[in-house]
XYZ file of C-alpha atoms in Angstrom:
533
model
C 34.970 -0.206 -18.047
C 34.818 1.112 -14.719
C 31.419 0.407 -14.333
C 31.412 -3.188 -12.945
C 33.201 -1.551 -10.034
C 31.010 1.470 -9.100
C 28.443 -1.358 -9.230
C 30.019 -3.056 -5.975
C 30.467 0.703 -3.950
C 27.036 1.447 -5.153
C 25.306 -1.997 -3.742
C 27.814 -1.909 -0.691
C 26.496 1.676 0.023
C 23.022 0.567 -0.095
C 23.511 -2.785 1.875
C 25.218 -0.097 4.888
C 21.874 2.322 4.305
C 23.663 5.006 3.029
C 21.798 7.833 1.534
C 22.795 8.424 -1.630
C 21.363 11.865 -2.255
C 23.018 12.651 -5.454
C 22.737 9.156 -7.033
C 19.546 7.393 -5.887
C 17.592 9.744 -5.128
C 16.419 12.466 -7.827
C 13.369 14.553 -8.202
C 13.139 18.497 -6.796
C 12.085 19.626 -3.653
C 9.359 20.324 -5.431
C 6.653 19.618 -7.857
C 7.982 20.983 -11.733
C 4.466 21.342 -12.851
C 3.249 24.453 -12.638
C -0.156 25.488 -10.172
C -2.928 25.166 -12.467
C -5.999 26.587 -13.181
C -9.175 25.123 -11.904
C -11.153 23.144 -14.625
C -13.512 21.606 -12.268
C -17.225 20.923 -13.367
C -19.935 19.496 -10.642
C -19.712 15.835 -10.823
C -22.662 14.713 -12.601
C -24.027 11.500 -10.762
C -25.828 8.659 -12.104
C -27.179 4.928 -11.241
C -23.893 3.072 -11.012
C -23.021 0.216 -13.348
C -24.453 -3.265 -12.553
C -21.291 -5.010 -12.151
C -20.252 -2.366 -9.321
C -23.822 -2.744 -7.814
C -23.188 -6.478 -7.360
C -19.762 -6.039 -5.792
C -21.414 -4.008 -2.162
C -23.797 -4.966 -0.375
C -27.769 -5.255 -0.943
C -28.920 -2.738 1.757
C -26.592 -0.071 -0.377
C -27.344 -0.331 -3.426
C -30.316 1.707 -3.622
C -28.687 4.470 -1.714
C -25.357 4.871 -3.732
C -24.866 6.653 -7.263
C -21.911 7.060 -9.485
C -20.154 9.672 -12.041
C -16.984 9.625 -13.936
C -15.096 12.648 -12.726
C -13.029 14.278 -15.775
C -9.339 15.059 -14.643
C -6.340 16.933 -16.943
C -4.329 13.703 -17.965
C -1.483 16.347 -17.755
C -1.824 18.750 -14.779
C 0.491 21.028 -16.225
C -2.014 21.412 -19.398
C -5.558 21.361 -17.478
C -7.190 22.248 -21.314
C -5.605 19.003 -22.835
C -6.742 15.497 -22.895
C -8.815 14.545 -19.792
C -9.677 10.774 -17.679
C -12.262 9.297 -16.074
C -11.893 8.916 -12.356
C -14.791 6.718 -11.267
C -16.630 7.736 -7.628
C -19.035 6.299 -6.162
C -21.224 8.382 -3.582
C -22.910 6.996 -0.440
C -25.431 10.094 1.024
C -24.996 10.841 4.474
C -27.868 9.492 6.541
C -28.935 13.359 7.550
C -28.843 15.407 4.639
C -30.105 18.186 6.376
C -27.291 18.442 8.674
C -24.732 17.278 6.353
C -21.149 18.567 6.652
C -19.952 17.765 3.167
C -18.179 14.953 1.720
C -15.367 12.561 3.339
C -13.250 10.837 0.308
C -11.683 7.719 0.924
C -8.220 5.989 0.016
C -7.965 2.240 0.225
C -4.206 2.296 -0.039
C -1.571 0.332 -2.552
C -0.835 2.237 -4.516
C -3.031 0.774 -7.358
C -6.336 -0.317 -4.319
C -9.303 0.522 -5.802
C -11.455 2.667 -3.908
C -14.952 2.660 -5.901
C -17.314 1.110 -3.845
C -15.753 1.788 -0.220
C -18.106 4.256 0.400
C -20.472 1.126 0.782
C -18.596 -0.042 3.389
C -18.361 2.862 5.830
C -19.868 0.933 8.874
C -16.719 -1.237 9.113
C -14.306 1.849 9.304
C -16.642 4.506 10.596
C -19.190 4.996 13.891
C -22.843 5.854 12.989
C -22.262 9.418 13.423
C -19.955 9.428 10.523
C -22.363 7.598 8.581
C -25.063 10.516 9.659
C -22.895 13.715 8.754
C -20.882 12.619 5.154
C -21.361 11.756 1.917
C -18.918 9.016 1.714
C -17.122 9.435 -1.526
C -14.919 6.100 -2.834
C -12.998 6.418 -5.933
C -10.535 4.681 -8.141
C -7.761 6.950 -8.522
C -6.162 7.173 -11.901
C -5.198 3.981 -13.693
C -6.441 2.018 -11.549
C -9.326 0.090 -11.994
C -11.843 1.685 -13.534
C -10.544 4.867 -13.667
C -8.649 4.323 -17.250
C -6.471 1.142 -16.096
C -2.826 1.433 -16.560
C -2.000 -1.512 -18.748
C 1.471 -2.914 -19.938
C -0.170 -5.895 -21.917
C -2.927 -6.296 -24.418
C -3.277 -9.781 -23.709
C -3.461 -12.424 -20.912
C -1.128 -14.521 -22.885
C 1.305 -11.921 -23.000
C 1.149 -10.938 -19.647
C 1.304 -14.782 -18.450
C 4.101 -15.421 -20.681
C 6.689 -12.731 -18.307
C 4.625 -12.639 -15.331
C 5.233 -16.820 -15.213
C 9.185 -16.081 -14.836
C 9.355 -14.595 -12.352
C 9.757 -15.423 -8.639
C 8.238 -13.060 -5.684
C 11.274 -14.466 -3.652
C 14.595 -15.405 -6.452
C 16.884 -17.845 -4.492
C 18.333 -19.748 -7.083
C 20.623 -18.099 -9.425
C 18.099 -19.487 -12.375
C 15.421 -18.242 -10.416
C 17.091 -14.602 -10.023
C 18.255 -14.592 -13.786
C 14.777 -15.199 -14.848
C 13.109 -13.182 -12.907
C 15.730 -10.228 -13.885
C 15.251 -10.858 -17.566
C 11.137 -11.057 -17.004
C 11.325 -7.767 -14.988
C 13.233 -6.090 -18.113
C 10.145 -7.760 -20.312
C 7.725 -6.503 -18.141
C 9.031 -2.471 -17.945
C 9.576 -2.340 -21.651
C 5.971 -3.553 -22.334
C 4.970 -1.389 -20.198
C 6.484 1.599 -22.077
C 5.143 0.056 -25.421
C 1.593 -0.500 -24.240
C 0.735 1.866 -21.595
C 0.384 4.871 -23.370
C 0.700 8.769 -22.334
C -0.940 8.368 -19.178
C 2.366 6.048 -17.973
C 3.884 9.562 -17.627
C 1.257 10.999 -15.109
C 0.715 8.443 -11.823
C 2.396 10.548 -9.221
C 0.611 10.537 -6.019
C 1.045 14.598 -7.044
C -1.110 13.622 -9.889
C -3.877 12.017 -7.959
C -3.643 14.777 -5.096
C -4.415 17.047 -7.702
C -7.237 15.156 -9.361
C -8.773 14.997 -5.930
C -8.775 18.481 -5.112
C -10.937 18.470 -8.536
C -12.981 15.938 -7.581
C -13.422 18.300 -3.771
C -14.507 21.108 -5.895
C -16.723 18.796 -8.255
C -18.488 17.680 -5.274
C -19.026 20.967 -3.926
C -17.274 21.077 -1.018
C -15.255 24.107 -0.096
C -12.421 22.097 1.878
C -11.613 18.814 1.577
C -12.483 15.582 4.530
C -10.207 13.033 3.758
C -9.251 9.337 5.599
C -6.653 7.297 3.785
C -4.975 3.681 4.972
C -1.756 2.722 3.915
C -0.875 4.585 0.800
C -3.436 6.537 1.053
C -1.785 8.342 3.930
C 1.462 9.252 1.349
C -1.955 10.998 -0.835
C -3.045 12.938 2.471
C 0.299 14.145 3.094
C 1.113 15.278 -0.375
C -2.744 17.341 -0.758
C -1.765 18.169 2.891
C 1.223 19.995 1.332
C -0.011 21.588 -1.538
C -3.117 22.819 -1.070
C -2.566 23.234 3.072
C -5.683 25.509 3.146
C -7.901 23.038 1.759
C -8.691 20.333 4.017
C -11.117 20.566 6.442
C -10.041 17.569 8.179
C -7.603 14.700 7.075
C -6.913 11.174 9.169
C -4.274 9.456 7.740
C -3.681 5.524 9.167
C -0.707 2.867 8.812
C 1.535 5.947 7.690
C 4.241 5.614 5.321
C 7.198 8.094 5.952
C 6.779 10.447 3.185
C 10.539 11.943 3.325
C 11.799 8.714 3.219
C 9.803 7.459 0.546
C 10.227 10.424 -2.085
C 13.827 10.923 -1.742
C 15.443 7.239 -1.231
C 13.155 4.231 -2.278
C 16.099 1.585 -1.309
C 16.299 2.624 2.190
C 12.662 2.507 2.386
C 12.187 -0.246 0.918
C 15.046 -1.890 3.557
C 13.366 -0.727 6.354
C 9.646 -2.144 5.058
C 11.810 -5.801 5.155
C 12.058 -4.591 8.606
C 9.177 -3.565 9.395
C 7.738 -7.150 8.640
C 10.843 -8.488 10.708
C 9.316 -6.254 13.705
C 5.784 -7.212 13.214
C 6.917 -11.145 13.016
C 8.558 -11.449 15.748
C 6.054 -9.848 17.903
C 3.668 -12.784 16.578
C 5.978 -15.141 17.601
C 6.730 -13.826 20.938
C 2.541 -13.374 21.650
C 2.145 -17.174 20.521
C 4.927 -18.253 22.692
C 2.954 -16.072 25.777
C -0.374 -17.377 25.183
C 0.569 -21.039 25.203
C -1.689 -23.755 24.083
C -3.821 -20.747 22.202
C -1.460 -20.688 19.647
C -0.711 -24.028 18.007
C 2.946 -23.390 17.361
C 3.892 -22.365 20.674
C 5.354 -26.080 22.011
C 8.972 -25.410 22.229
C 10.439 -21.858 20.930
C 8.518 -20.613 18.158
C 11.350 -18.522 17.053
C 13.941 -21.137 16.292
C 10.670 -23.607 14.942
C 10.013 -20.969 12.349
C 13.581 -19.904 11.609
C 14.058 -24.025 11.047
C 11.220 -24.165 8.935
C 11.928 -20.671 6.597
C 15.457 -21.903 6.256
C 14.193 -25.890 5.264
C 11.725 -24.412 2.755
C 14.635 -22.539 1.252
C 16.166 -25.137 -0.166
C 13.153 -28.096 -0.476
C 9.434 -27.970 -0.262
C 7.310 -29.678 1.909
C 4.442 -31.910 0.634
C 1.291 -31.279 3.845
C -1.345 -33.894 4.786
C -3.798 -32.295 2.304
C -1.640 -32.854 -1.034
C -0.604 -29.506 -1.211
C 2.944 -28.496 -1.024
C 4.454 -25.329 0.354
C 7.158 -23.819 -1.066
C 9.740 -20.865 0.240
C 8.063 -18.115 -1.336
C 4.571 -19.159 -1.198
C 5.145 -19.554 3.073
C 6.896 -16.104 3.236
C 4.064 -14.317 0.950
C 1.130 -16.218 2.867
C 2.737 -14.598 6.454
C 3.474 -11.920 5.257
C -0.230 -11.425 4.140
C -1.542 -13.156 7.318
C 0.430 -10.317 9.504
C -1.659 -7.773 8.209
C -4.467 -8.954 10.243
C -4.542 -10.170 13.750
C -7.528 -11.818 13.032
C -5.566 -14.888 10.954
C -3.020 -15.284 13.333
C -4.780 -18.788 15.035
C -4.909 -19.819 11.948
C -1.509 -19.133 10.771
C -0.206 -20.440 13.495
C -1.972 -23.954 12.810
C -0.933 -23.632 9.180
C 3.062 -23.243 10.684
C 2.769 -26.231 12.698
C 1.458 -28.567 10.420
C 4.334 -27.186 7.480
C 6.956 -27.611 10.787
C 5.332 -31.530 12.015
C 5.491 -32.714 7.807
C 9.127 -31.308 7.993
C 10.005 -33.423 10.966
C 7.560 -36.738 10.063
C 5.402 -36.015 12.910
C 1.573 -36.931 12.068
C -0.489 -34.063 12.333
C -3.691 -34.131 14.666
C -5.684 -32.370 12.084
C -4.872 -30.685 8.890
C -5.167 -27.175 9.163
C -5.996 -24.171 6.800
C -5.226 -20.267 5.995
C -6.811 -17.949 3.909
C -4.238 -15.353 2.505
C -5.597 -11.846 4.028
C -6.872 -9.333 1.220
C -4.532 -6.703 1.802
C -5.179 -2.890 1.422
C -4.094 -2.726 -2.092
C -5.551 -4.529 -5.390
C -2.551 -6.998 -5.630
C -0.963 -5.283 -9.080
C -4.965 -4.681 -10.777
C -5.923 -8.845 -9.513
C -8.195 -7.623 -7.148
C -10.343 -5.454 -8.734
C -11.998 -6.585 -12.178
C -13.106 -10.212 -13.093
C -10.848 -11.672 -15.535
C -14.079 -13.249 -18.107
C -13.055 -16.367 -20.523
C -11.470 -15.608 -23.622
C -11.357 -11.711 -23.174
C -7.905 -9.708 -23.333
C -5.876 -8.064 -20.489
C -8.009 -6.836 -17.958
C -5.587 -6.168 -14.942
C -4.083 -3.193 -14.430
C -0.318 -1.978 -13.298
C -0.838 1.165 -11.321
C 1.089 -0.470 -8.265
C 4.641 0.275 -10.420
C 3.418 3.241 -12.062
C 2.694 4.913 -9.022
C 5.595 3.599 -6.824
C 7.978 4.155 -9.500
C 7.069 7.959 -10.214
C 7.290 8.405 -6.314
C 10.156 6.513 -5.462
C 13.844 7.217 -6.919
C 15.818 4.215 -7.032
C 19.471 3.964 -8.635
C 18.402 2.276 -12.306
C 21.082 -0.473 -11.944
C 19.054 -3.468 -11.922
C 22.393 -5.854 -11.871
C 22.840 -4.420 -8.400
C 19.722 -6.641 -7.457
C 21.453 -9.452 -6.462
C 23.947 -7.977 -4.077
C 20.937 -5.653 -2.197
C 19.090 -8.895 -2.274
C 21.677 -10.790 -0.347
C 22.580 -8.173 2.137
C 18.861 -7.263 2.786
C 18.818 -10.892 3.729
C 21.362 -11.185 6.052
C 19.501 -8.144 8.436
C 15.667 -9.223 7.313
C 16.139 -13.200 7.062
C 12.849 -13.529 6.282
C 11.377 -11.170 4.348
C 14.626 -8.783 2.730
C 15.196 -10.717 -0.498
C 10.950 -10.847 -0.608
C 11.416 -6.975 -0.549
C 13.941 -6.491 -2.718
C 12.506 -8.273 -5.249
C 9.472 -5.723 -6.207
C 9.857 -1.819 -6.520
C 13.934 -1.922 -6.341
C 14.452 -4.324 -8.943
C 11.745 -2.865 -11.314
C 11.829 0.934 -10.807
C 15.539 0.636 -12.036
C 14.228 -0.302 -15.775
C 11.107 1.677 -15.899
C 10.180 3.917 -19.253
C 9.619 6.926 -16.945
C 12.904 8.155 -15.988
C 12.128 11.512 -14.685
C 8.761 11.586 -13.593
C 7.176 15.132 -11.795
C 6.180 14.033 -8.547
C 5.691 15.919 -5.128
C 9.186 15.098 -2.899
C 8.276 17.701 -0.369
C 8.062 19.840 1.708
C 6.236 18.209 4.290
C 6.213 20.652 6.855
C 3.767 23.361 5.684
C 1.788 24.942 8.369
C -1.890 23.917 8.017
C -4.903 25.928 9.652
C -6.021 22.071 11.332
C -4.034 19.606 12.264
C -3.798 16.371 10.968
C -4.378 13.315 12.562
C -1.611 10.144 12.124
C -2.261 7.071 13.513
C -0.114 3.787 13.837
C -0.053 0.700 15.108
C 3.508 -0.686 17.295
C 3.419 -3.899 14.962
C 2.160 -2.773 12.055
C 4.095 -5.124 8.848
C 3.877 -3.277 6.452
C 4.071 0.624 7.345
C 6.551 -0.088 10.749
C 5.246 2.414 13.616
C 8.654 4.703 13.323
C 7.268 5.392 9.898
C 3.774 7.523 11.427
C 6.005 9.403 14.389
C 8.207 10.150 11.123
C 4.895 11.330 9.862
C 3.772 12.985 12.752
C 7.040 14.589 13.097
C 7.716 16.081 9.415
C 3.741 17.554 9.015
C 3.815 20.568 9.795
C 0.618 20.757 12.247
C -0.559 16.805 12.971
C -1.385 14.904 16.266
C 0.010 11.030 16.538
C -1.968 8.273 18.252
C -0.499 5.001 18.977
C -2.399 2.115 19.280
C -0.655 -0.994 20.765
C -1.727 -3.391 18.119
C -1.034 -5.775 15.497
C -2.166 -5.969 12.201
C -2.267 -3.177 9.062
C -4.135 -0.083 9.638
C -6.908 0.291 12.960
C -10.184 2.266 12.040
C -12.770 -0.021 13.105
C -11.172 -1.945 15.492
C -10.252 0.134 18.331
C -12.864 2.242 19.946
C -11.056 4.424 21.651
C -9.499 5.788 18.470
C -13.068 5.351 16.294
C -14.067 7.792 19.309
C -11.408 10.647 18.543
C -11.400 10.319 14.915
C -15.322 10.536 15.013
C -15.197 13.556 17.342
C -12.530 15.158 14.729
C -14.125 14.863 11.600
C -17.210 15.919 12.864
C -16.291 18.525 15.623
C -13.479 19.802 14.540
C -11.510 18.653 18.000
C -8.846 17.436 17.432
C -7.113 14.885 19.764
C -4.617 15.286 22.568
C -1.213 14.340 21.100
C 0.653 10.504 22.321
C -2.726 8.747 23.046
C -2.149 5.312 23.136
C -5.003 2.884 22.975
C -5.388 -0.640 22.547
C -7.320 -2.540 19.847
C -10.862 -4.375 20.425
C -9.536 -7.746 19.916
C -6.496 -9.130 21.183
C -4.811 -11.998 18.808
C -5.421 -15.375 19.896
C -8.407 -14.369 21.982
């Protein structure tokens, strides 16, 4: 019966950001499985499917090719049962002087990463392009690399998923969306099968150092965004005489991550915090750029956040914005500086129907595809009449990587105090891998927790932007710091992740990869494109 109290010194531990190393945060120093023996086969490539042809663009598609790389679905038996990962293969533009392959990692967890070899030019300069094989993949359950599925049909899925709230206010809102999340993890552990037990970024490092060898490459090139920098890290760390070169961008901190998912997560809320009210301030600086900046942005937005708490707003166009739906659309917008006019029109109009001011013009944002396949609804056309087709890596893989305390009554009370520090986006946090990593079927998953620090033969390179949302700069010189061999460069930027929009980094990464050189440590640089140009 004591329970109900170790409840409150557990949630009042978190709320202070204590780490709670024996209680929250499980898992060795170190990988259980044991090193295993190399299966690989070459990759045997082939036209690519039609429906991935018709997702990149014309010019590529008679250049790329395809192969379903087999993978152990247990690295700890590598002669068991064996997955698909799907690649897709872009040929350098000089084969003759080709270096090898560079593999890339879209982020998430759970982005599909198929066809972003297609896509090169918008990350990569031309001599890049020249000198790779540019080697996209789906990692394992994820798209179509055997999807990780908790339902077996749309109406199922529908049925919890329509419970829920991103953002629980209400304490109907939070009881539902509890009881849906406890829905959701048990189906999960009904439906998903064996492979449920194996999505540990450990799990995908090691499929990709198959994949290396499958390719033919003796070391590995690697670039990964987001989440994809956790994946460099960990291959970084376990096979440190591997790589060749790896670039790692909008850095997680991998310490962090793999021994106290809470704290973490906390510090994601303010992350977003960071990156919001740099927006804010840069609207109020550029003036009558930004159309929120008459009067103090600030206190217009905290107004407006705090009005939509409690009662939506109906807009000029019909539509009505709602608390969560505001706080999910900027916190998408603030992954790209590119949105930020137009978020900042979309504020004023939500702040001028608040106060029964008529609008001069109605005004429109797009939500900003973020580097991630929003839970498996991002990657695979949902047809008419046809059963689940989404998949959830985005738990599977958080929740093997991230030990939280499996309490999910202490929800509430993280919820509230993350909200009092993050007012705008803490309870938002909360609300995903804390609340559902408490109930998930895989208890004790094996998964990589460090060490980080291994010496590597070449460095690797970490870059971050000051205001990035959703991986907060601290988080890459955390990065920087723990690798054992890496270089940082800054960039003093806004928005999620930089390749391809700051030369002067484009420059060093290029001359890197391809050279070998790697860059002076505590460059700063500045992005092409300011906001509100």
């Amino acid at each position: 019966m004591a329970l109900p109290n170790a409840r409150r010194t557990l949630a009042g531990a978190l709320a202070l950001g204590v780490v709670w190393s024996g209680l929250a945060l499980g898992g060795s120093a170190a990988s259980a499985q044991p090193a295993p023996v190399s299966t690989a086969k070459p990759a045997a490539w082939a036209p690519c499917a039609a429906d991935v042809l018709a997702e990149i663009p014309a010019a590529q598609r008679d250049k790329v090719s395809c192969a379903a790389y087999p993978v152990p679905l247990d690295h700890g038996k590598p002669r068991g049962a064996t997955i698909g990962v799907q690649m897709m293969k872009r040929p350098a533009d000089d084969q003759a002087n080709k270096i090898g392959s560079l593999f890339i990692n879209p982020g998430g967890p759970g982005g599909a990463g198929l066809i972003y070899s297609a896509y090169g030019s918008s990350f990569f300069q031309p001599e890049i392009m020249k000198r790779f094989d540019l080697i996209g993949f789906d990692p394992r359950g994820v798209g179509r690399s055997a999807p990780l599925k908790c339902f077996t049909t749309m109406e199922e899925a529908d049925e919890v998923f329509g419970r829920m709230s991103s953002v629980p206010v209400t304490r109907t809102q939070i009881r539902d969306t509890m009881d849906a999340t406890l829905d959701y993890t048990k189906s999960c552990g009904k439906v998903a099968g064996p492979l449920i037990d194996h999505m540990s970024t450990e799990d995908v490092a090691r499929d990709l150092d198959l994949m290396r060898q499958g390719v033919g490459d003796k070391q590995l090139n690697y670039v990964g965004f987001s989440y994809g920098t956790l994946l460099g890290a960990t291959y970084a760390n376990i096979f440190p005489s591997k790589f060749r070169a790896i670039v790692i961008d909008g850095n997680v901190d991998p310490n962090l991550r793999t021994h106290n998912g809470a704290q973490y997560d906390r510090e994601r809320a303010q992350g977003f915090e960071i990156a919001l009210d740099a927006f804010l301030e840069r609207c109020d600086a550029v003036g009558a750029k930004c159309a929120f900046s008459d009067g103090d942005p600030r206190a217009k937005f905290d107004a407006l956040r705090d009005h939509l708490r409690t009662q939506a707003v109906t807009l000029p166009d019909g539509t009505s914005a709602t608390y969560e739906g505001v706080i999910g659309r900027v916190s998408s917008n603030l992954y790209s500086p590119s949105s930020f006019t137009a978020l900042a029109a979309y504020l004023q109009t939500i702040h001028d129907a608040i106060n029964g001011v008529a609008p001069l013009s109605a005004a429109s944002v797009s939500d900003v595809p973020l580097p991630a396949n929003n839970q498996g609804r991002a990657d695979v056309r949902v047809l008419a009449d046809t059963p689940y087709e989404f998949d959830d890596s985005y738990y599977a893989v958080n929740c093997a990587d991230k030990p939280f305390v499996r309490v999910p009554e202490l929800f509430p009370l993280v919820a509230k105090a993350w909200e009092r520090e993050s007012p705008t986006f803490g309870r938002y946090q909360a609300a995903s891998d804390l609340l559902t990593c408490a109930s998930w079927p895989v208890p004790h998953p094996d998964r990589w927790s460090g060490p980080w620090n291994r010496k590597t033969p070449n460095p690797v390179v970490v870059v971050g932007n000051y205001y990035d949302p959703a991986t907060q700069y601290r988080f890459a010189q955390r990065m920087a710091k723990q690798l054992g061999n890496a270089r940082l460069i800054s960039v003093d930027a806004f928005g999620h992740c930089i390749l391809g929009d700051s030369a002067g980094v484009d420059t060093l990464v290029t001359d890197y990869l391809v050279n070998l050189k790697a860059p002076a440590n505590g460059q700063v640089f500045a992005p092409n494109v300011q906001p509100f140009a």
